[in-house]
Every structure is written in C-alpha cells, then in structure tokens.
PDB file of C-alpha atoms in Angstrom:
ATOM      1  CA  MET D  79     -25.813  -0.798 -29.592  1.00  0.00           C
ATOM      2  CA  ALA D  80     -24.126   0.036 -26.361  1.00  0.00           C
ATOM      3  CA  ALA D  81     -26.605  -0.918 -23.856  1.00  0.00           C
ATOM      4  CA  ALA D  82     -26.585  -4.525 -26.162  1.00  0.00           C
ATOM      5  CA  ARG D  83     -23.150  -4.793 -25.597  1.00  0.00           C
ATOM      6  CA  LEU D  84     -23.244  -4.107 -21.907  1.00  0.00           C
ATOM      7  CA  ALA D  85     -26.061  -6.439 -21.483  1.00  0.00           C
ATOM      8  CA  ALA D  86     -24.263  -9.292 -22.917  1.00  0.00           C
ATOM      9  CA  VAL D  87     -20.868  -8.528 -21.065  1.00  0.00           C
ATOM     10  CA  THR D  88     -22.403  -8.762 -17.949  1.00  0.00           C
ATOM     11  CA  THR D  89     -25.043 -11.491 -18.171  1.00  0.00           C
ATOM     12  CA  ALA D  90     -21.769 -13.658 -18.796  1.00  0.00           C
ATOM     13  CA  TYR D  91     -20.065 -11.928 -15.951  1.00  0.00           C
ATOM     14  CA  TYR D  92     -23.301 -12.825 -13.642  1.00  0.00           C
ATOM     15  CA  SER D  93     -23.631 -16.213 -14.722  1.00  0.00           C
ATOM     16  CA  PRO D  94     -20.671 -18.146 -13.019  1.00  0.00           C
ATOM     17  CA  ARG D  95     -21.575 -16.153  -9.758  1.00  0.00           C
ATOM     18  CA  PRO D  96     -19.040 -13.645  -9.579  1.00  0.00           C
ATOM     19  CA  GLN D  97     -16.544 -12.741  -6.400  1.00  0.00           C
ATOM     20  CA  LEU D  98     -17.795 -10.202  -4.089  1.00  0.00           C
ATOM     21  CA  THR D  99     -16.018  -7.985  -1.539  1.00  0.00           C
ATOM     22  CA  ASP D 100     -16.663  -8.116   2.224  1.00  0.00           C
ATOM     23  CA  PRO D 101     -19.039  -5.817   3.416  1.00  0.00           C
ATOM     24  CA  ALA D 102     -17.025  -3.064   4.673  1.00  0.00           C
ATOM     25  CA  TYR D 103     -17.724   0.449   5.993  1.00  0.00           C
ATOM     26  CA  SER D 104     -18.155   3.171   2.887  1.00  0.00           C
ATOM     27  CA  ASN D 105     -17.018   6.955   3.748  1.00  0.00           C
ATOM     28  CA  LEU D 106     -18.716   8.070   0.313  1.00  0.00           C
ATOM     29  CA  LEU D 107     -22.286   6.289   0.829  1.00  0.00           C
ATOM     30  CA  ARG D 108     -21.672   6.829   4.768  1.00  0.00           C
ATOM     31  CA  ARG D 109     -22.833   3.330   5.639  1.00  0.00           C
ATOM     32  CA  ALA D 110     -21.136   0.681   7.535  1.00  0.00           C
ATOM     33  CA  GLU D 111     -22.210  -2.587   5.468  1.00  0.00           C
ATOM     34  CA  VAL D 112     -21.146  -1.758   1.722  1.00  0.00           C
ATOM     35  CA  GLN D 113     -20.694  -4.807  -0.190  1.00  0.00           C
ATOM     36  CA  THR D 114     -19.602  -4.177  -4.407  1.00  0.00           C
ATOM     37  CA  LEU D 115     -18.416  -6.716  -6.957  1.00  0.00           C
ATOM     38  CA  GLU D 116     -14.518  -7.666  -6.866  1.00  0.00           C
ATOM     39  CA  ALA D 117     -13.152  -4.654  -8.684  1.00  0.00           C
ATOM     40  CA  ALA D 118     -10.607  -7.036 -11.027  1.00  0.00           C
ATOM     41  CA  GLY D 119     -13.154  -9.519 -12.035  1.00  0.00           C
ATOM     42  CA  LEU D 120     -15.543  -6.788 -13.237  1.00  0.00           C
ATOM     43  CA  GLY D 121     -12.787  -4.686 -14.888  1.00  0.00           C
ATOM     44  CA  ARG D 122     -11.774  -8.053 -16.809  1.00  0.00           C
ATOM     45  CA  ALA D 123     -15.249  -8.574 -17.654  1.00  0.00           C
ATOM     46  CA  LEU D 124     -16.005  -4.730 -18.809  1.00  0.00           C
ATOM     47  CA  ALA D 125     -12.471  -4.502 -20.667  1.00  0.00           C
ATOM     48  CA  PRO D 126     -13.965  -5.439 -24.350  1.00  0.00           C
ATOM     49  CA  LEU D 127     -16.506  -2.526 -24.274  1.00  0.00           C
ATOM     50  CA  PHE D 128     -13.014  -0.283 -24.093  1.00  0.00           C
ATOM     51  CA  THR D 129     -10.227  -1.987 -26.469  1.00  0.00           C
ATOM     52  CA  ARG D 130     -11.557  -0.966 -29.761  1.00  0.00           C
ATOM     53  CA  ASP D 131     -11.450   2.752 -28.845  1.00  0.00           C
ATOM     54  CA  TYR D 132      -8.699   2.966 -26.068  1.00  0.00           C
ATOM     55  CA  VAL D 133      -5.035   1.968 -25.986  1.00  0.00           C
ATOM     56  CA  GLN D 134      -2.010   2.248 -23.391  1.00  0.00           C
ATOM     57  CA  ARG D 135       1.643   2.641 -22.996  1.00  0.00           C
ATOM     58  CA  VAL D 136       3.340   1.225 -20.141  1.00  0.00           C
ATOM     59  CA  THR D 137       6.624   2.824 -19.081  1.00  0.00           C
ATOM     60  CA  VAL D 138       8.733   1.527 -15.812  1.00  0.00           C
ATOM     61  CA  ALA D 139      10.359   3.790 -13.548  1.00  0.00           C
ATOM     62  CA  GLU D 140      12.456   3.604 -10.318  1.00  0.00           C
ATOM     63  CA  TYR D 141      10.502   5.385  -7.476  1.00  0.00           C
ATOM     64  CA  ASP D 142      12.261   5.189  -3.924  1.00  0.00           C
ATOM     65  CA  THR D 143      12.559   1.869  -3.374  1.00  0.00           C
ATOM     66  CA  ASP D 144       9.804   0.705  -5.347  1.00  0.00           C
ATOM     67  CA  THR D 145       9.695  -0.325  -9.222  1.00  0.00           C
ATOM     68  CA  VAL D 146       6.549   1.576 -10.677  1.00  0.00           C
ATOM     69  CA  GLU D 147       4.573   0.912 -13.811  1.00  0.00           C
ATOM     70  CA  ARG D 148       3.142   4.006 -15.187  1.00  0.00           C
ATOM     71  CA  ARG D 149       0.247   3.489 -17.742  1.00  0.00           C
ATOM     72  CA  THR D 150      -0.584   6.299 -20.142  1.00  0.00           C
ATOM     73  CA  ILE D 151      -4.139   5.585 -21.657  1.00  0.00           C
ATOM     74  CA  ALA D 152      -5.246   7.451 -25.004  1.00  0.00           C
ATOM     75  CA  ARG D 153      -8.560   7.457 -27.205  1.00  0.00           C
ATOM     76  CA  ARG D 154      -8.061   6.580 -30.591  1.00  0.00           C
ATOM     77  CA  SER D 155      -9.347   9.498 -32.642  1.00  0.00           C
ATOM     78  CA  THR D 156      -9.129   8.755 -36.116  1.00  0.00           C
ATOM     79  CA  PRO D 157     -10.770   6.385 -38.529  1.00  0.00           C
ATOM     80  CA  ASP D 158      -7.612   4.060 -39.205  1.00  0.00           C
ATOM     81  CA  GLY D 159      -6.839   4.230 -35.480  1.00  0.00           C
ATOM     82  CA  THR D 160      -3.115   6.010 -36.169  1.00  0.00           C
ATOM     83  CA  ARG D 161      -3.507   8.914 -33.503  1.00  0.00           C
ATOM     84  CA  ALA D 162      -4.438   8.556 -30.008  1.00  0.00           C
ATOM     85  CA  ASP D 163      -5.289  11.520 -27.654  1.00  0.00           C
ATOM     86  CA  TYR D 164      -3.973  11.410 -24.284  1.00  0.00           C
ATOM     87  CA  LEU D 165      -6.595  10.992 -21.804  1.00  0.00           C
ATOM     88  CA  PRO D 166      -5.932  11.691 -18.014  1.00  0.00           C
ATOM     89  CA  SER D 167      -6.498   8.406 -16.086  1.00  0.00           C
ATOM     90  CA  GLU D 168      -9.247  10.367 -13.875  1.00  0.00           C
ATOM     91  CA  GLU D 169     -11.149  10.903 -17.078  1.00  0.00           C
ATOM     92  CA  PHE D 170     -10.919   7.315 -17.912  1.00  0.00           C
ATOM     93  CA  ALA D 171     -11.881   6.606 -14.637  1.00  0.00           C
ATOM     94  CA  ALA D 172     -15.043   8.581 -14.864  1.00  0.00           C
ATOM     95  CA  ARG D 173     -15.848   7.232 -18.310  1.00  0.00           C
ATOM     96  CA  VAL D 174     -15.716   3.431 -16.545  1.00  0.00           C
ATOM     97  CA  ALA D 175     -17.991   4.811 -13.726  1.00  0.00           C
ATOM     98  CA  LEU D 176     -20.679   5.850 -16.289  1.00  0.00           C
ATOM     99  CA  VAL D 177     -20.627   2.323 -17.586  1.00  0.00           C
ATOM    100  CA  VAL D 178     -20.742   0.601 -14.062  1.00  0.00           C
ATOM    101  CA  THR D 179     -23.529   2.895 -13.381  1.00  0.00           C
ATOM    102  CA  ASP D 180     -25.458   1.361 -16.054  1.00  0.00           C
ATOM    103  CA  LEU D 181     -24.928  -2.062 -15.178  1.00  0.00           C
ATOM    104  CA  PRO D 182     -28.106  -4.213 -15.525  1.00  0.00           C
ATOM    105  CA  ASP D 183     -29.486  -5.855 -12.521  1.00  0.00           C
ATOM    106  CA  PRO D 184     -28.676  -9.849 -12.573  1.00  0.00           C
ATOM    107  CA  SER D 185     -31.620 -12.001 -12.962  1.00  0.00           C
ATOM    108  CA  PRO D 186     -33.704 -13.223 -10.147  1.00  0.00           C
ATOM    109  CA  ALA D 187     -32.665 -16.352  -9.656  1.00  0.00           C
ATOM    110  CA  THR D 188     -29.470 -15.151  -8.671  1.00  0.00           C
ATOM    111  CA  SER D 189     -28.494 -14.680  -4.823  1.00  0.00           C
ATOM    112  CA  PRO D 190     -29.764 -11.442  -3.056  1.00  0.00           C
ATOM    113  CA  GLY D 191     -26.060 -11.054  -2.282  1.00  0.00           C
ATOM    114  CA  LEU D 192     -24.786 -10.550  -5.975  1.00  0.00           C
ATOM    115  CA  THR D 193     -28.381  -7.920  -6.492  1.00  0.00           C
ATOM    116  CA  ARG D 194     -27.085  -6.011  -3.314  1.00  0.00           C
ATOM    117  CA  ALA D 195     -23.433  -5.893  -4.648  1.00  0.00           C
ATOM    118  CA  VAL D 196     -24.373  -4.770  -7.980  1.00  0.00           C
ATOM    119  CA  ARG D 197     -26.706  -2.027  -6.549  1.00  0.00           C
ATOM    120  CA  ASP D 198     -23.922  -1.226  -4.026  1.00  0.00           C
ATOM    121  CA  SER D 199     -21.410  -0.879  -7.086  1.00  0.00           C
ATOM    122  CA  ARG D 200     -23.564   1.541  -9.220  1.00  0.00           C
ATOM    123  CA  ALA D 201     -24.266   3.927  -5.876  1.00  0.00           C
ATOM    124  CA  LEU D 202     -20.357   4.075  -5.850  1.00  0.00           C
ATOM    125  CA  ALA D 203     -19.950   4.353  -9.452  1.00  0.00           C
ATOM    126  CA  ALA D 204     -21.835   7.426  -9.313  1.00  0.00           C
ATOM    127  CA  PHE D 205     -19.158   9.445  -7.582  1.00  0.00           C
ATOM    128  CA  GLY D 206     -16.839   8.470 -10.620  1.00  0.00           C
ATOM    129  CA  ALA D 207     -12.825   8.737  -9.798  1.00  0.00           C
ATOM    130  CA  ARG D 208     -13.562   9.978  -6.343  1.00  0.00           C
ATOM    131  CA  SER D 209     -14.476   6.284  -5.453  1.00  0.00           C
ATOM    132  CA  PRO D 210     -11.106   4.166  -4.804  1.00  0.00           C
ATOM    133  CA  TRP D 211     -13.088   1.103  -5.684  1.00  0.00           C
ATOM    134  CA  VAL D 212     -14.155   2.972  -9.239  1.00  0.00           C
ATOM    135  CA  ARG D 213     -10.154   3.601  -9.777  1.00  0.00           C
ATOM    136  CA  ASP D 214      -9.345  -0.108  -9.140  1.00  0.00           C
ATOM    137  CA  VAL D 215     -11.580  -1.206 -11.790  1.00  0.00           C
ATOM    138  CA  ALA D 216     -10.615   1.298 -14.223  1.00  0.00           C
ATOM    139  CA  ARG D 217      -6.978   0.327 -13.478  1.00  0.00           C
ATOM    140  CA  THR D 218      -8.028  -3.438 -14.135  1.00  0.00           C
ATOM    141  CA  VAL D 219      -9.836  -2.380 -17.487  1.00  0.00           C
ATOM    142  CA  ALA D 220      -6.418  -0.108 -18.511  1.00  0.00           C
ATOM    143  CA  ALA D 221      -4.465  -3.187 -18.053  1.00  0.00           C
ATOM    144  CA  GLU D 222      -6.660  -5.200 -20.574  1.00  0.00           C
ATOM    145  CA  LEU D 223      -6.420  -2.217 -23.218  1.00  0.00           C
ATOM    146  CA  PRO D 224      -3.986  -3.070 -26.699  1.00  0.00           C
ATOM    147  CA  HIS D 225      -0.725  -1.594 -26.422  1.00  0.00           C
ATOM    148  CA  LEU D 226      -0.083   1.754 -28.603  1.00  0.00           C
ATOM    149  CA  ALA D 227       2.694   0.372 -30.222  1.00  0.00           C
ATOM    150  CA  ASP D 228       1.418  -2.743 -31.308  1.00  0.00           C
ATOM    151  CA  VAL D 229      -1.509  -0.795 -33.179  1.00  0.00           C
ATOM    152  CA  GLY D 230       0.665   1.349 -34.717  1.00  0.00           C
ATOM    153  CA  ALA D 231      -0.788   4.465 -33.359  1.00  0.00           C
ATOM    154  CA  THR D 232       0.830   7.905 -32.142  1.00  0.00           C
ATOM    155  CA  LEU D 233       0.441   9.376 -28.999  1.00  0.00           C
ATOM    156  CA  TYR D 234      -1.039  13.262 -29.158  1.00  0.00           C
ATOM    157  CA  ARG D 235      -0.958  15.339 -26.259  1.00  0.00           C
ATOM    158  CA  ASP D 236      -2.414  18.845 -26.583  1.00  0.00           C
ATOM    159  CA  GLY D 237      -2.782  18.300 -30.258  1.00  0.00           C
ATOM    160  CA  GLU D 238       0.551  17.861 -30.781  1.00  0.00           C
ATOM    161  CA  PRO D 239       2.537  14.135 -31.122  1.00  0.00           C
ATOM    162  CA  GLU D 240       4.492  13.225 -28.132  1.00  0.00           C
ATOM    163  CA  ARG D 241       8.371  13.619 -28.365  1.00  0.00           C
ATOM    164  CA  PRO D 242      10.065  10.819 -27.091  1.00  0.00           C
ATOM    165  CA  ALA D 243      11.812  11.035 -23.877  1.00  0.00           C
ATOM    166  CA  ALA D 244      15.459  12.602 -23.402  1.00  0.00           C
ATOM    167  CA  GLY D 245      18.267  10.193 -22.681  1.00  0.00           C
ATOM    168  CA  TRP D 246      19.813  10.047 -19.223  1.00  0.00           C
ATOM    169  CA  THR D 247      23.209  11.759 -19.363  1.00  0.00           C
ATOM    170  CA  PRO D 248      25.946  10.535 -17.076  1.00  0.00           C
ATOM    171  CA  GLU D 249      25.665  13.649 -14.965  1.00  0.00           C
ATOM    172  CA  ARG D 250      21.946  13.195 -14.789  1.00  0.00           C
ATOM    173  CA  ARG D 251      22.121   9.546 -13.612  1.00  0.00           C
ATOM    174  CA  ARG D 252      24.945  10.381 -10.921  1.00  0.00           C
ATOM    175  CA  GLU D 253      22.787  13.118  -9.654  1.00  0.00           C
ATOM    176  CA  TYR D 254      19.818  10.669  -9.233  1.00  0.00           C
ATOM    177  CA  ASP D 255      22.137   8.372  -7.994  1.00  0.00           C
ATOM    178  CA  ARG D 256      23.357  10.775  -5.402  1.00  0.00           C
ATOM    179  CA  GLY D 257      20.076  11.783  -4.453  1.00  0.00           C
ATOM    180  CA  ARG D 258      19.059   8.018  -3.233  1.00  0.00           C
ATOM    181  CA  ARG D 259      19.414   6.259  -0.091  1.00  0.00           C
ATOM    182  CA  VAL D 260      18.704   2.712   0.971  1.00  0.00           C
ATOM    183  CA  PRO D 261      16.471   2.897   3.708  1.00  0.00           C
ATOM    184  CA  ARG D 262      18.182   1.436   6.931  1.00  0.00           C
ATOM    185  CA  ASP D 263      15.937  -1.088   7.781  1.00  0.00           C
ATOM    186  CA  ALA D 264      12.423  -2.618   7.367  1.00  0.00           C
ATOM    187  CA  SER D 265      11.036   0.640   9.842  1.00  0.00           C
ATOM    188  CA  GLU D 266      12.202   3.077   7.558  1.00  0.00           C
ATOM    189  CA  GLN D 267      11.086   1.256   4.668  1.00  0.00           C
ATOM    190  CA  ALA D 268       7.630   1.206   6.154  1.00  0.00           C
ATOM    191  CA  ALA D 269       7.618   5.241   7.050  1.00  0.00           C
ATOM    192  CA  LEU D 270       8.638   5.702   3.196  1.00  0.00           C
ATOM    193  CA  TRP D 271       5.721   3.486   1.842  1.00  0.00           C
ATOM    194  CA  LEU D 272       3.458   5.445   4.394  1.00  0.00           C
ATOM    195  CA  THR D 273       4.159   8.531   2.920  1.00  0.00           C
ATOM    196  CA  ARG D 274       3.719   7.536  -0.467  1.00  0.00           C
ATOM    197  CA  TRP D 275       0.655   5.945   0.273  1.00  0.00           C
ATOM    198  CA  ARG D 276      -0.788   8.901   2.027  1.00  0.00           C
ATOM    199  CA  GLU D 277      -0.061  11.092  -1.071  1.00  0.00           C
ATOM    200  CA  VAL D 278      -1.764   8.833  -3.524  1.00  0.00           C
ATOM    201  CA  THR D 279      -4.693   7.571  -1.620  1.00  0.00           C
ATOM    202  CA  ALA D 280      -8.070   9.324  -1.796  1.00  0.00           C
ATOM    203  CA  PRO D 281      -9.035  10.975   1.253  1.00  0.00           C
ATOM    204  CA  GLY D 282     -11.698   9.346   3.633  1.00  0.00           C
ATOM    205  CA  ALA D 283     -11.585   6.832   6.366  1.00  0.00           C
ATOM    206  CA  HIS D 284      -9.348   3.097   5.364  1.00  0.00           C
ATOM    207  CA  PRO D 285     -10.089   0.492   7.529  1.00  0.00           C
ATOM    208  CA  ALA D 286      -6.342  -0.222   9.505  1.00  0.00           C
ATOM    209  CA  PRO D 287      -6.311  -3.960   8.540  1.00  0.00           C
ATOM    210  CA  GLU D 288      -6.778  -3.127   4.625  1.00  0.00           C
ATOM    211  CA  VAL D 289      -4.176  -0.366   5.043  1.00  0.00           C
ATOM    212  CA  PHE D 290      -1.481  -3.055   6.609  1.00  0.00           C
ATOM    213  CA  ARG D 291      -2.646  -5.612   4.172  1.00  0.00           C
ATOM    214  CA  ARG D 292      -1.740  -3.445   0.962  1.00  0.00           C
ATOM    215  CA  TYR D 293       1.868  -2.725   2.760  1.00  0.00           C
ATOM    216  CA  VAL D 294       2.553  -6.468   3.147  1.00  0.00           C
ATOM    217  CA  ALA D 295       1.742  -7.009  -0.157  1.00  0.00           C
ATOM    218  CA  ALA D 296       3.982  -4.135  -1.224  1.00  0.00           C
ATOM    219  CA  ALA D 297       6.668  -5.900   0.779  1.00  0.00           C
ATOM    220  CA  GLU D 298       6.387  -9.426  -0.507  1.00  0.00           C
ATOM    221  CA  ARG D 299       6.395  -7.840  -4.235  1.00  0.00           C
ATOM    222  CA  LEU D 300       9.278  -5.939  -3.889  1.00  0.00           C
ATOM    223  CA  GLY D 301      10.993  -9.125  -1.791  1.00  0.00           C
ATOM    224  CA  VAL D 302      11.988  -6.743   1.284  1.00  0.00           C
ATOM    225  CA  ASP D 303      11.760  -7.283   4.915  1.00  0.00           C
ATOM    226  CA  ARG D 304       8.386  -5.920   6.595  1.00  0.00           C
ATOM    227  CA  VAL D 305       7.541  -5.016  10.032  1.00  0.00           C
ATOM    228  CA  GLY D 306       4.946  -6.729  11.985  1.00  0.00           C
ATOM    229  CA  ARG D 307       1.399  -5.492  12.449  1.00  0.00           C
ATOM    230  CA  ASN D 308       1.975  -3.727  15.500  1.00  0.00           C
ATOM    231  CA  GLN D 309       4.976  -1.710  14.767  1.00  0.00           C
ATOM    232  CA  PHE D 310       3.367  -0.943  11.349  1.00  0.00           C
ATOM    233  CA  TYR D 311       0.757   0.901  13.184  1.00  0.00           C
ATOM    234  CA  LYS D 312       3.093   2.923  15.599  1.00  0.00           C
ATOM    235  CA  LEU D 313       4.472   4.358  12.247  1.00  0.00           C
ATOM    236  CA  ALA D 314       1.240   4.807  10.687  1.00  0.00           C
ATOM    237  CA  GLU D 315      -0.210   6.919  13.562  1.00  0.00           C
ATOM    238  CA  GLU D 316       3.386   8.995  13.097  1.00  0.00           C
ATOM    239  CA  VAL D 317       2.465   9.877   9.485  1.00  0.00           C
ATOM    240  CA  LEU D 318      -1.737   9.691   9.421  1.00  0.00           C
ATOM    241  CA  GLY D 319      -2.220  10.470  12.351  1.00  0.00           C
ATOM    242  CA  PRO D 320      -3.963   8.260  15.273  1.00  0.00           C
ATOM    243  CA  ARG D 321      -6.552   5.646  14.345  1.00  0.00           C
ATOM    244  CA  LYS D 322     -10.262   6.517  14.823  1.00  0.00           C
ATOM    245  CA  ARG D 323     -13.036   4.423  15.937  1.00  0.00           C
ATOM    246  CA  ARG D 324     -15.884   3.133  13.510  1.00  0.00           C
ATOM    247  CA  ALA D 325     -18.587   0.861  13.829  1.00  0.00           C
ATOM    248  CA  ALA D 326     -16.715  -1.494  11.070  1.00  0.00           C
ATOM    249  CA  GLY D 327     -13.363  -1.290  13.227  1.00  0.00           C
ATOM    250  CA  PRO D 328     -10.156   1.267  13.550  1.00  0.00           C
ATOM    251  CA  VAL D 329      -9.762   3.510  10.465  1.00  0.00           C
ATOM    252  CA  PHE D 330      -6.949   5.739   9.622  1.00  0.00           C
ATOM    253  CA  VAL D 331      -8.308   8.958   8.134  1.00  0.00           C
ATOM    254  CA  VAL D 332      -6.547  10.818   4.908  1.00  0.00           C
ATOM    255  CA  PRO D 333      -7.379  14.441   4.965  1.00  0.00           C
ATOM    256  CA  GLU D 334      -8.866  16.034   1.659  1.00  0.00           C
ATOM    257  CA  GLU D 335      -5.846  17.574   1.010  1.00  0.00           C
ATOM    258  CA  VAL D 336      -2.329  16.421   1.301  1.00  0.00           C
ATOM    259  CA  ALA D 337       0.779  18.555   0.417  1.00  0.00           C
ATOM    260  CA  PRO D 338       2.891  16.396  -1.754  1.00  0.00           C
ATOM    261  CA  MET D 339       6.642  15.814  -1.418  1.00  0.00           C
ATOM    262  CA  ASP D 340       9.610  15.422  -3.236  1.00  0.00           C
ATOM    263  CA  ARG D 341      11.717  11.964  -2.826  1.00  0.00           C
ATOM    264  CA  THR D 342      14.281  13.670  -0.347  1.00  0.00           C
ATOM    265  CA  GLN D 343      11.444  15.238   1.559  1.00  0.00           C
ATOM    266  CA  ARG D 344       9.657  11.353   1.987  1.00  0.00           C
ATOM    267  CA  ARG D 345      13.320  10.074   2.917  1.00  0.00           C
ATOM    268  CA  ASN D 346      13.744  12.808   5.454  1.00  0.00           C
ATOM    269  CA  LEU D 347      10.390  12.516   7.038  1.00  0.00           C
ATOM    270  CA  ALA D 348      10.607   8.523   6.989  1.00  0.00           C
ATOM    271  CA  ALA D 349      14.019   9.085   9.000  1.00  0.00           C
ATOM    272  CA  LEU D 350      12.509  11.284  11.594  1.00  0.00           C
ATOM    273  CA  ILE D 351       9.891   9.139  12.309  1.00  0.00           C
ATOM    274  CA  VAL D 352      11.998   6.171  12.913  1.00  0.00           C
ATOM    275  CA  ASP D 353      14.615   8.215  14.864  1.00  0.00           C
ATOM    276  CA  ARG D 354      12.019   9.278  17.321  1.00  0.00           C
ATOM    277  CA  LEU D 355      10.121   6.064  18.068  1.00  0.00           C
ATOM    278  CA  THR D 356      13.364   4.446  18.286  1.00  0.00           C
ATOM    279  CA  GLU D 357      14.073   6.947  20.908  1.00  0.00           C
ATOM    280  CA  GLU D 358      10.692   5.680  22.334  1.00  0.00           C
ATOM    281  CA  TRP D 359      11.373   2.620  22.418  1.00  0.00           C
ATOM    282  CA  ARG D 360      14.849   2.725  23.836  1.00  0.00           C
ATOM    283  CA  THR D 361      13.489   4.912  26.435  1.00  0.00           C
ATOM    284  CA  ALA D 362      10.926   2.749  27.428  1.00  0.00           C
ATOM    285  CA  ALA D 363      13.275  -0.237  27.448  1.00  0.00           C
ATOM    286  CA  LEU D 364      15.854   1.024  29.469  1.00  0.00           C
ATOM    287  CA  ASP D 365      12.893   2.273  32.084  1.00  0.00           C
ATOM    288  CA  GLY D 366      11.904  -1.352  32.037  1.00  0.00           C
ATOM    289  CA  LEU D 367      15.431  -2.892  32.796  1.00  0.00           C
ATOM    290  CA  ALA D 368      15.775  -0.211  35.652  1.00  0.00           C
ATOM    291  CA  GLU D 369      12.452  -1.647  37.013  1.00  0.00           C
ATOM    292  CA  LEU D 370      13.640  -5.151  36.860  1.00  0.00           C
ATOM    293  CA  VAL D 371      16.949  -4.195  38.786  1.00  0.00           C
ATOM    294  CA  ALA D 372      15.298  -2.494  41.145  1.00  0.00           C
ATOM    295  CA  GLU D 373      12.806  -5.345  42.027  1.00  0.00           C
ATOM    296  CA  HIS D 374      15.687  -7.552  42.209  1.00  0.00           C
ATOM    297  CA  GLN D 375      17.823  -5.888  44.822  1.00  0.00           C
ATOM    298  CA  ALA D 376      14.485  -5.415  46.746  1.00  0.00           C
ATOM    299  CA  GLU D 377      14.253  -9.096  46.981  1.00  0.00           C
ATOM    300  CA  LYS D 378      17.731  -9.809  47.665  1.00  0.00           C
ATOM    301  CA  THR D 379      17.486  -7.045  50.858  1.00  0.00           C
ATOM    302  CA  ALA D 380      14.124  -9.023  52.028  1.00  0.00           C
ATOM    303  CA  VAL D 381      15.758 -12.304  51.725  1.00  0.00           C
ATOM    304  CA  GLY D 382      19.223 -11.837  53.175  1.00  0.00           C
ATOM    305  CA  PRO D 383      22.437 -13.109  52.244  1.00  0.00           C
ATOM    306  CA  VAL D 384      21.963 -16.598  50.590  1.00  0.00           C
ATOM    307  CA  ALA D 385      24.734 -19.688  52.020  1.00  0.00           C
ATOM    308  CA  PRO D 386      26.387 -21.265  49.437  1.00  0.00           C
ATOM    309  CA  ALA D 387      24.918 -24.809  48.867  1.00  0.00           C
ATOM    310  CA  ILE D 388      27.114 -27.633  49.691  1.00  0.00           C
ATOM    311  CA  GLY D 389      26.697 -30.397  46.898  1.00  0.00           C
ATOM    312  CA  THR D 390      28.388 -33.779  46.081  1.00  0.00           C
ATOM    313  CA  ARG D 391      29.652 -32.340  42.722  1.00  0.00           C
ATOM    314  CA  GLY D 392      31.467 -29.615  44.194  1.00  0.00           C
ATOM    315  CA  GLN D 393      35.119 -29.557  44.421  1.00  0.00           C
ATOM    316  CA  VAL D 394      36.415 -31.341  47.886  1.00  0.00           C
ATOM    317  CA  VAL D 395      39.676 -30.549  49.812  1.00  0.00           C
ATOM    318  CA  ASP D 396      41.823 -33.219  51.457  1.00  0.00           C
ATOM    319  CA  LEU D 397      42.437 -31.155  54.575  1.00  0.00           C
ATOM    320  CA  ALA D 398      44.960 -33.595  55.947  1.00  0.00           C
ATOM    321  CA  ALA D 399      46.833 -34.022  52.842  1.00  0.00           C
ATOM    322  CA  HIS D 400      46.920 -30.113  52.613  1.00  0.00           C
ATOM    323  CA  ARG D 401      48.859 -30.364  56.291  1.00  0.00           C
ATOM    324  CA  ALA D 402      51.133 -32.884  55.522  1.00  0.00           C
ATOM    325  CA  ARG D 403      52.331 -30.945  52.413  1.00  0.00           C
ATOM    326  CA  ARG D 404      52.889 -27.999  54.358  1.00  0.00           C
ATOM    327  CA  ARG D 405      55.091 -29.793  57.101  1.00  0.00           C
ATOM    328  CA  VAL D 406      57.012 -31.173  54.304  1.00  0.00           C
ATOM    329  CA  ALA D 407      57.595 -28.070  52.968  1.00  0.00           C
TER     330      ALA D 407
END
C-alpha cells in the first residue's frame, strides 16, 4: 500500500518536469557533478504521505537580530489521533530520507537529466539526516503537516503531556533586554549571522557563493542592510577560516565539531572580528594615503616651483590710479 501511494505521488511529480538543482560538488558523495531534485518541490510532493500520521506546532521566537520560527514535529499515536508524541527533527528527516531512497525511476521517456537527478537524490538520501539536502526536503514536508491545535491533539514528551511554557515575568524580560544589543552596522550583523550559520550547518565543504546567497536572502527577509560580497568573504574567513580551492570553485569548510555559543558570546565574537578587520582596513587606508602624499611631494620636487598662470579673468590692478590715490593721500 505504501509503495503504491509513493508511486502515485512521484508519477504526478515527475510528469510536469520537476525543477532540478545545478550540478555541484558533494562532500558526502565526493563527486563534483552531483545533481538533485529541487528540495522544496520534492518536499511538497511527498508531504501527502506524512500528513495523516504527523503533525506540527509552530512557535515564533526572537533570536539576536533574527525572528525564528521553531517547528515541533510529533507523530499521532492513538486511534483517534488525540495524542501526538514528540519527534526530533533529525529523526523525522531520517524517515523522510527512507521514503526518498525508495523513489521509483521516472519513465524512460523523461530526460536523462531527471533520471540522473533521481539517482543522485536517492544516493544522498542514503546518508539520512547527515545530508543538508535531505534536511531541506524534510523541512518542506514538515511545513505542510497539519497543525497540532487544528486536529485537537496533545503533545507528549517522554510519555507525559507537555506543560505550557511559563510566562515572561517583568524581571525576566528586563534581563533579556539587557542582554540584547543591536549590532553597530551591517558588518557586525554579517559576522553575527556567520557565527550562527556555522553552528547549525552540517560539517563539510560549502560553496562560497552559496553561503553568500543564503546570507543575502536572510538580510532581505529581515530588511537589514548587508555588506558586499568581498567584505562578506573577509568576515567569513575570520569566522570559518580561509577559503579552500576545489574543482567546482572556492568553498568554506565547516569542521565536524563546532562548539555552541550563547547569545552574548556570539555578539562579542562578531564585535571582535569587525574591530580587527576595521583596524586592518584603517591601517591599509592610512598607508595608501601616505604613499599618495609621498608620490605627490616627489612630483613637486622634480618639476620645481610652478609660476602662477596669468589669465584675462584674474583680478587686474590699475597701477596709475593706485599711484594717484597715494599722492592725494
């Protein structure tokens, strides 16, 4: 039955020529030309396979300069669906990956690119939640799930119904506000974004243009000023280390283990990075100015003093009239 439902869903998905990603290097498959199905489109196509058994709950939280939607996923476990047991996002992504590994081949009449993308997608799905592409697919599937409140279900964690979160007391709100500080400028906001991205991104090599694209998208979504590409790369090299050269282009490498930081530590690190780079740029600018002044002085010494130009538009003094006024005086 499950295989029949998957076959029906994918047949409908394949028929209008689904979107494919551009070929890129994959650290998991260790191949430079890996092409996958577009994650959002595939996730929306697979969502009907999960909407009967899984639900979501969305809460909104402020996180430094960003507003984050936190999605909790749960599996309905009673016949009437009134109980839903909490499911970690990694486990849900692993279940989505199992479905992706069973994707059937498209019909022989489809393009070779689609056939190749299906095979590469299944190969990445074999890595489960370790694959960033699988996690993107799972996030799209999760966004299509029915909401917990809409189906009248109660969320359970560790076998117990979840209690509502405690309200914010005035003291707790003041403490939170004291701990927040708006970044000084776009550079510090970019450095802060990079420190967060480093913590939540899967280990491996990430194409530098793709990292910049994600940053630009986040800045546009939040309506904040952003830095240019070259300045962003300078900041990224301070946070992530120097770019590495790969066959497909420059990449930033996220190590296997990244120590998490709290909000204050992230802000302090971002400020330190910007201060260091600002000092380097200021020193470079002063050195450049000194060189320009030295070159100008050398040119003046070589040419010698320049006689003032005489033009018809300059101020003219009538010497005869001047002498006459002196005699009268």
